[in-house]
PDB file of C-alpha atoms in Angstrom:
ATOM      1  CA  MET S   1     177.161 -82.683  26.590  1.00 51.00           C
ATOM      2  CA  ALA S   2     175.190 -85.956  26.557  1.00 54.00           C
ATOM      3  CA  THR S   3     171.947 -84.078  27.179  1.00 49.00           C
ATOM      4  CA  LEU S   4     172.626 -81.717  24.283  1.00 44.00           C
ATOM      5  CA  MET S   5     173.359 -84.620  21.937  1.00 44.00           C
ATOM      6  CA  THR S   6     170.088 -86.372  22.893  1.00 40.00           C
ATOM      7  CA  ALA S   7     168.120 -83.205  22.236  1.00 39.00           C
ATOM      8  CA  LEU S   8     169.673 -82.836  18.802  1.00 35.00           C
ATOM      9  CA  LEU S   9     168.860 -86.418  17.893  1.00 35.00           C
ATOM     10  CA  VAL S  10     165.243 -85.982  18.909  1.00 35.00           C
ATOM     11  CA  LEU S  11     164.883 -82.766  16.925  1.00 35.00           C
ATOM     12  CA  ASN S  12     166.496 -84.248  13.811  1.00 39.00           C
ATOM     13  CA  ALA S  13     164.710 -87.597  13.907  1.00 38.00           C
ATOM     14  CA  PRO S  14     162.338 -88.192  11.011  1.00 38.00           C
ATOM     15  CA  ARG S  15     158.767 -87.291  11.890  1.00 35.00           C
ATOM     16  CA  GLN S  16     155.713 -89.325  11.147  1.00 36.00           C
ATOM     17  CA  PRO S  17     153.765 -87.727   8.323  1.00 33.00           C
ATOM     18  CA  GLN S  18     150.764 -85.939   9.713  1.00 34.00           C
ATOM     19  CA  LYS S  19     147.324 -86.908   8.551  1.00 34.00           C
ATOM     20  CA  ALA S  20     146.323 -84.720   5.651  1.00 37.00           C
ATOM     21  CA  GLU S  21     143.592 -82.276   6.487  1.00 40.00           C
ATOM     22  CA  GLY S  22     141.156 -80.930   3.984  1.00 44.00           C
ATOM     23  CA  PRO S  23     139.337 -82.368   1.007  1.00 57.00           C
ATOM     24  CA  LEU S  24     139.150 -86.091   0.492  1.00 72.00           C
ATOM     25  CA  CYS S  25     137.746 -87.808  -2.562  1.00 81.00           C
ATOM     26  CA  THR S  26     136.262 -90.912  -1.003  1.00 78.00           C
ATOM     27  CA  THR S  27     134.293 -92.130  -4.020  1.00 80.00           C
ATOM     28  CA  PRO S  28     136.185 -94.843  -5.920  1.00 84.00           C
ATOM     29  CA  GLY S  29     137.504 -93.637  -9.265  1.00 86.00           C
ATOM     30  CA  CYS S  30     137.358 -89.944  -8.382  1.00 90.00           C
ATOM     31  CA  THR S  31     140.231 -87.519  -8.738  1.00 91.00           C
ATOM     32  CA  TYR S  32     140.855 -84.323  -6.801  1.00 91.00           C
ATOM     33  CA  ASP S  33     141.806 -81.162  -8.643  1.00 92.00           C
ATOM     34  CA  PRO S  34     142.237 -77.825  -6.829  1.00 91.00           C
ATOM     35  CA  LEU S  35     140.056 -76.098  -9.444  1.00 92.00           C
ATOM     36  CA  LEU S  36     137.532 -78.770 -10.397  1.00 93.00           C
ATOM     37  CA  GLY S  37     137.221 -80.303  -6.943  1.00 91.00           C
ATOM     38  CA  CYS S  38     136.475 -84.002  -6.634  1.00 92.00           C
ATOM     39  CA  TYR S  39     135.446 -85.200 -10.078  1.00 95.00           C
ATOM     40  CA  GLN S  40     135.073 -88.255 -12.253  1.00 94.00           C
ATOM     41  CA  LEU S  41     135.308 -88.208 -16.048  1.00 96.00           C
ATOM     42  CA  PHE S  42     133.216 -90.885 -17.757  1.00 94.00           C
ATOM     43  CA  LYS S  43     134.386 -91.437 -21.291  1.00 90.00           C
ATOM     44  CA  SER S  44     133.222 -95.008 -21.821  1.00 80.00           C
ATOM     45  CA  PRO S  45     132.115 -95.847 -25.359  1.00 78.00           C
ATOM     46  CA  GLY S  46     128.635 -94.566 -26.001  1.00 81.00           C
ATOM     47  CA  GLY S  47     128.400 -92.395 -22.896  1.00 92.00           C
ATOM     48  CA  LEU S  48     125.020 -91.580 -21.378  1.00 96.00           C
ATOM     49  CA  SER S  49     122.171 -89.200 -22.163  1.00 95.00           C
ATOM     50  CA  HIS S  50     121.873 -86.057 -20.036  1.00 94.00           C
ATOM     51  CA  PRO S  51     119.094 -87.466 -17.800  1.00 94.00           C
ATOM     52  CA  ASP S  52     120.959 -90.761 -17.347  1.00 96.00           C
ATOM     53  CA  ALA S  53     124.250 -88.962 -16.629  1.00 96.00           C
ATOM     54  CA  ASN S  54     122.457 -86.882 -13.969  1.00 95.00           C
ATOM     55  CA  GLN S  55     121.157 -90.056 -12.332  1.00 96.00           C
ATOM     56  CA  TYR S  56     124.559 -91.730 -12.541  1.00 94.00           C
ATOM     57  CA  CYS S  57     126.261 -88.803 -10.801  1.00 95.00           C
ATOM     58  CA  ALA S  58     123.541 -88.637  -8.139  1.00 95.00           C
ATOM     59  CA  LYS S  59     124.026 -92.282  -7.130  1.00 91.00           C
ATOM     60  CA  ASP S  60     127.534 -91.370  -5.923  1.00 80.00           C
ATOM     61  CA  GLY S  61     126.277 -88.266  -4.116  1.00 87.00           C
ATOM     62  CA  GLY S  62     127.271 -85.945  -6.931  1.00 93.00           C
ATOM     63  CA  ARG S  63     125.940 -84.048  -9.901  1.00 96.00           C
ATOM     64  CA  LEU S  64     127.075 -83.083 -13.365  1.00 97.00           C
ATOM     65  CA  LEU S  65     129.972 -80.653 -13.177  1.00 97.00           C
ATOM     66  CA  LEU S  66     128.972 -77.000 -12.830  1.00 96.00           C
ATOM     67  CA  VAL S  67     131.583 -74.716 -14.402  1.00 96.00           C
ATOM     68  CA  ASN S  68     131.774 -71.629 -12.182  1.00 95.00           C
ATOM     69  CA  SER S  69     134.513 -69.535 -13.792  1.00 96.00           C
ATOM     70  CA  LYS S  70     136.935 -69.018 -16.659  1.00 95.00           C
ATOM     71  CA  VAL S  71     139.677 -70.666 -14.586  1.00 96.00           C
ATOM     72  CA  GLU S  72     137.541 -73.779 -14.069  1.00 96.00           C
ATOM     73  CA  ALA S  73     136.635 -73.830 -17.769  1.00 96.00           C
ATOM     74  CA  LYS S  74     140.333 -73.774 -18.683  1.00 95.00           C
ATOM     75  CA  ALA S  75     141.045 -76.596 -16.222  1.00 96.00           C
ATOM     76  CA  LEU S  76     138.230 -78.642 -17.763  1.00 96.00           C
ATOM     77  CA  GLY S  77     139.564 -77.957 -21.264  1.00 95.00           C
ATOM     78  CA  ALA S  78     143.034 -79.098 -20.189  1.00 95.00           C
ATOM     79  CA  LEU S  79     141.563 -82.285 -18.715  1.00 95.00           C
ATOM     80  CA  LEU S  80     139.670 -83.035 -21.927  1.00 96.00           C
ATOM     81  CA  GLY S  81     142.803 -82.476 -23.999  1.00 94.00           C
ATOM     82  CA  LYS S  82     144.851 -84.743 -21.732  1.00 95.00           C
ATOM     83  CA  GLU S  83     142.194 -87.475 -21.858  1.00 94.00           C
ATOM     84  CA  GLY S  84     141.540 -87.175 -25.611  1.00 94.00           C
ATOM     85  CA  VAL S  85     137.866 -86.277 -25.166  1.00 94.00           C
ATOM     86  CA  GLN S  86     136.254 -83.706 -27.468  1.00 93.00           C
ATOM     87  CA  LEU S  87     132.907 -83.033 -25.754  1.00 94.00           C
ATOM     88  CA  VAL S  88     131.393 -83.690 -22.320  1.00 96.00           C
ATOM     89  CA  LEU S  89     127.999 -83.174 -20.762  1.00 96.00           C
ATOM     90  CA  ILE S  90     128.079 -80.682 -17.909  1.00 97.00           C
ATOM     91  CA  GLN S  91     125.430 -79.080 -15.738  1.00 96.00           C
ATOM     92  CA  GLY S  92     123.021 -76.775 -17.521  1.00 94.00           C
ATOM     93  CA  SER S  93     119.675 -77.067 -19.253  1.00 92.00           C
ATOM     94  CA  SER S  94     116.921 -74.938 -20.731  1.00 90.00           C
ATOM     95  CA  THR S  95     113.267 -75.502 -21.528  1.00 87.00           C
ATOM     96  CA  SER S  96     113.145 -73.460 -24.736  1.00 84.00           C
ATOM     97  CA  VAL S  97     115.152 -71.226 -27.045  1.00 82.00           C
ATOM     98  CA  SER S  98     113.892 -68.143 -25.215  1.00 84.00           C
ATOM     99  CA  SER S  99     114.743 -69.415 -21.730  1.00 84.00           C
ATOM    100  CA  PRO S 100     118.265 -69.179 -20.342  1.00 84.00           C
ATOM    101  CA  CYS S 101     120.293 -72.243 -19.414  1.00 88.00           C
ATOM    102  CA  VAL S 102     120.118 -72.859 -15.688  1.00 92.00           C
ATOM    103  CA  SER S 103     121.905 -75.067 -13.181  1.00 94.00           C
ATOM    104  CA  ASP S 104     120.256 -77.993 -11.397  1.00 91.00           C
ATOM    105  CA  ASP S 105     119.046 -75.643  -8.658  1.00 92.00           C
ATOM    106  CA  GLY S 106     117.320 -73.374 -11.191  1.00 93.00           C
ATOM    107  CA  ASN S 107     119.796 -70.489 -11.032  1.00 95.00           C
ATOM    108  CA  PRO S 108     121.432 -68.994 -14.129  1.00 93.00           C
ATOM    109  CA  LEU S 109     124.709 -70.691 -14.996  1.00 93.00           C
ATOM    110  CA  PRO S 110     127.564 -68.830 -13.299  1.00 94.00           C
ATOM    111  CA  TYR S 111     129.831 -68.987 -16.364  1.00 94.00           C
ATOM    112  CA  THR S 112     129.277 -69.827 -20.026  1.00 92.00           C
ATOM    113  CA  GLY S 113     132.376 -68.316 -21.565  1.00 89.00           C
ATOM    114  CA  THR S 114     133.057 -65.036 -23.262  1.00 83.00           C
ATOM    115  CA  GLU S 115     131.497 -66.082 -26.570  1.00 84.00           C
ATOM    116  CA  GLU S 116     127.881 -66.934 -27.283  1.00 83.00           C
ATOM    117  CA  VAL S 117     126.914 -70.495 -26.373  1.00 87.00           C
ATOM    118  CA  ARG S 118     127.013 -72.455 -29.639  1.00 87.00           C
ATOM    119  CA  TYR S 119     123.729 -73.836 -30.992  1.00 88.00           C
ATOM    120  CA  GLN S 120     121.628 -72.321 -28.210  1.00 82.00           C
ATOM    121  CA  LEU S 121     119.061 -71.100 -30.731  1.00 81.00           C
ATOM    122  CA  LEU S 122     118.151 -74.610 -31.903  1.00 82.00           C
ATOM    123  CA  ALA S 123     114.899 -75.576 -30.185  1.00 84.00           C
ATOM    124  CA  ALA S 124     115.799 -79.229 -29.573  1.00 85.00           C
ATOM    125  CA  TYR S 125     119.216 -78.401 -28.080  1.00 87.00           C
ATOM    126  CA  THR S 126     118.395 -78.038 -24.393  1.00 90.00           C
ATOM    127  CA  VAL S 127     121.423 -79.290 -22.436  1.00 92.00           C
ATOM    128  CA  MET S 128     124.934 -77.956 -21.971  1.00 94.00           C
ATOM    129  CA  LEU S 129     128.186 -79.403 -23.305  1.00 93.00           C
ATOM    130  CA  TYR S 130     131.751 -78.196 -23.005  1.00 94.00           C
ATOM    131  CA  ASN S 131     134.182 -78.865 -25.819  1.00 91.00           C
ATOM    132  CA  ALA S 132     137.942 -79.326 -25.799  1.00 89.00           C
ATOM    133  CA  ASN S 133     138.327 -76.051 -27.731  1.00 88.00           C
ATOM    134  CA  GLY S 134     137.029 -74.133 -24.729  1.00 89.00           C
ATOM    135  CA  ARG S 135     133.479 -73.460 -25.913  1.00 92.00           C
ATOM    136  CA  PHE S 136     130.143 -74.068 -24.279  1.00 94.00           C
ATOM    137  CA  GLN S 137     127.444 -75.408 -26.546  1.00 93.00           C
ATOM    138  CA  ALA S 138     123.866 -76.607 -26.352  1.00 91.00           C
ATOM    139  CA  PHE S 139     122.938 -80.093 -27.496  1.00 92.00           C
ATOM    140  CA  LEU S 140     120.226 -82.779 -27.563  1.00 91.00           C
ATOM    141  CA  SER S 141     119.403 -84.187 -24.132  1.00 90.00           C
ATOM    142  CA  SER S 142     118.858 -87.685 -25.521  1.00 92.00           C
ATOM    143  CA  PHE S 143     122.234 -87.964 -27.288  1.00 92.00           C
ATOM    144  CA  LYS S 144     124.734 -90.169 -25.444  1.00 95.00           C
ATOM    145  CA  MET S 145     127.976 -88.388 -24.546  1.00 95.00           C
ATOM    146  CA  PRO S 146     130.902 -88.600 -22.129  1.00 97.00           C
ATOM    147  CA  PHE S 147     130.270 -86.577 -18.972  1.00 97.00           C
ATOM    148  CA  VAL S 148     131.919 -85.215 -15.837  1.00 97.00           C
ATOM    149  CA  CYS S 149     130.487 -85.698 -12.345  1.00 96.00           C
ATOM    150  CA  GLU S 150     131.478 -83.532  -9.426  1.00 96.00           C
ATOM    151  CA  ILE S 151     131.250 -85.254  -6.068  1.00 89.00           C
ATOM    152  CA  VAL S 152     130.525 -83.552  -2.765  1.00 76.00           C
ATOM    153  CA  ILE S 153     133.826 -83.304  -0.892  1.00 70.00           C
ATOM    154  CA  LYS S 154     133.957 -84.602   2.646  1.00 60.00           C
ATOM    155  CA  TYR S 155     136.285 -82.856   5.099  1.00 61.00           C
ATOM    156  CA  ASP S 156     138.030 -84.333   8.134  1.00 55.00           C
TER     157      ASP S 156
END
């Protein structure tokens, strides 16, 4: 009987939490989201221009957020609504009205919504924004805006 009681105590004793496996956001100030990955929203007054935002993200081993799907776009829209931000710079740029917006690696953007990208026919509007209403739009690369960085996730 004593042996049985000892076995029950061992089985019912609280266990040490196991070390979490999987994605870790190791960059200070970053947040993990299952859809957006490891990201950081910069909404400081004034923001940064598209080139400066790219450089800022790169210094932490990241890049401007690349929206890959409708689900990710909705998650980004929800984040903007929660944070009270109307527009953010994201990954995407073009060289002219006739050229498509591409990602940093030169490939066509994987997702730009179901509606036409707003203002894409204005020659000076060469970088991509996402607005809290769920629309992608082109804008001036020199205009300072809030932005979202995605950081490369490190695994255990």
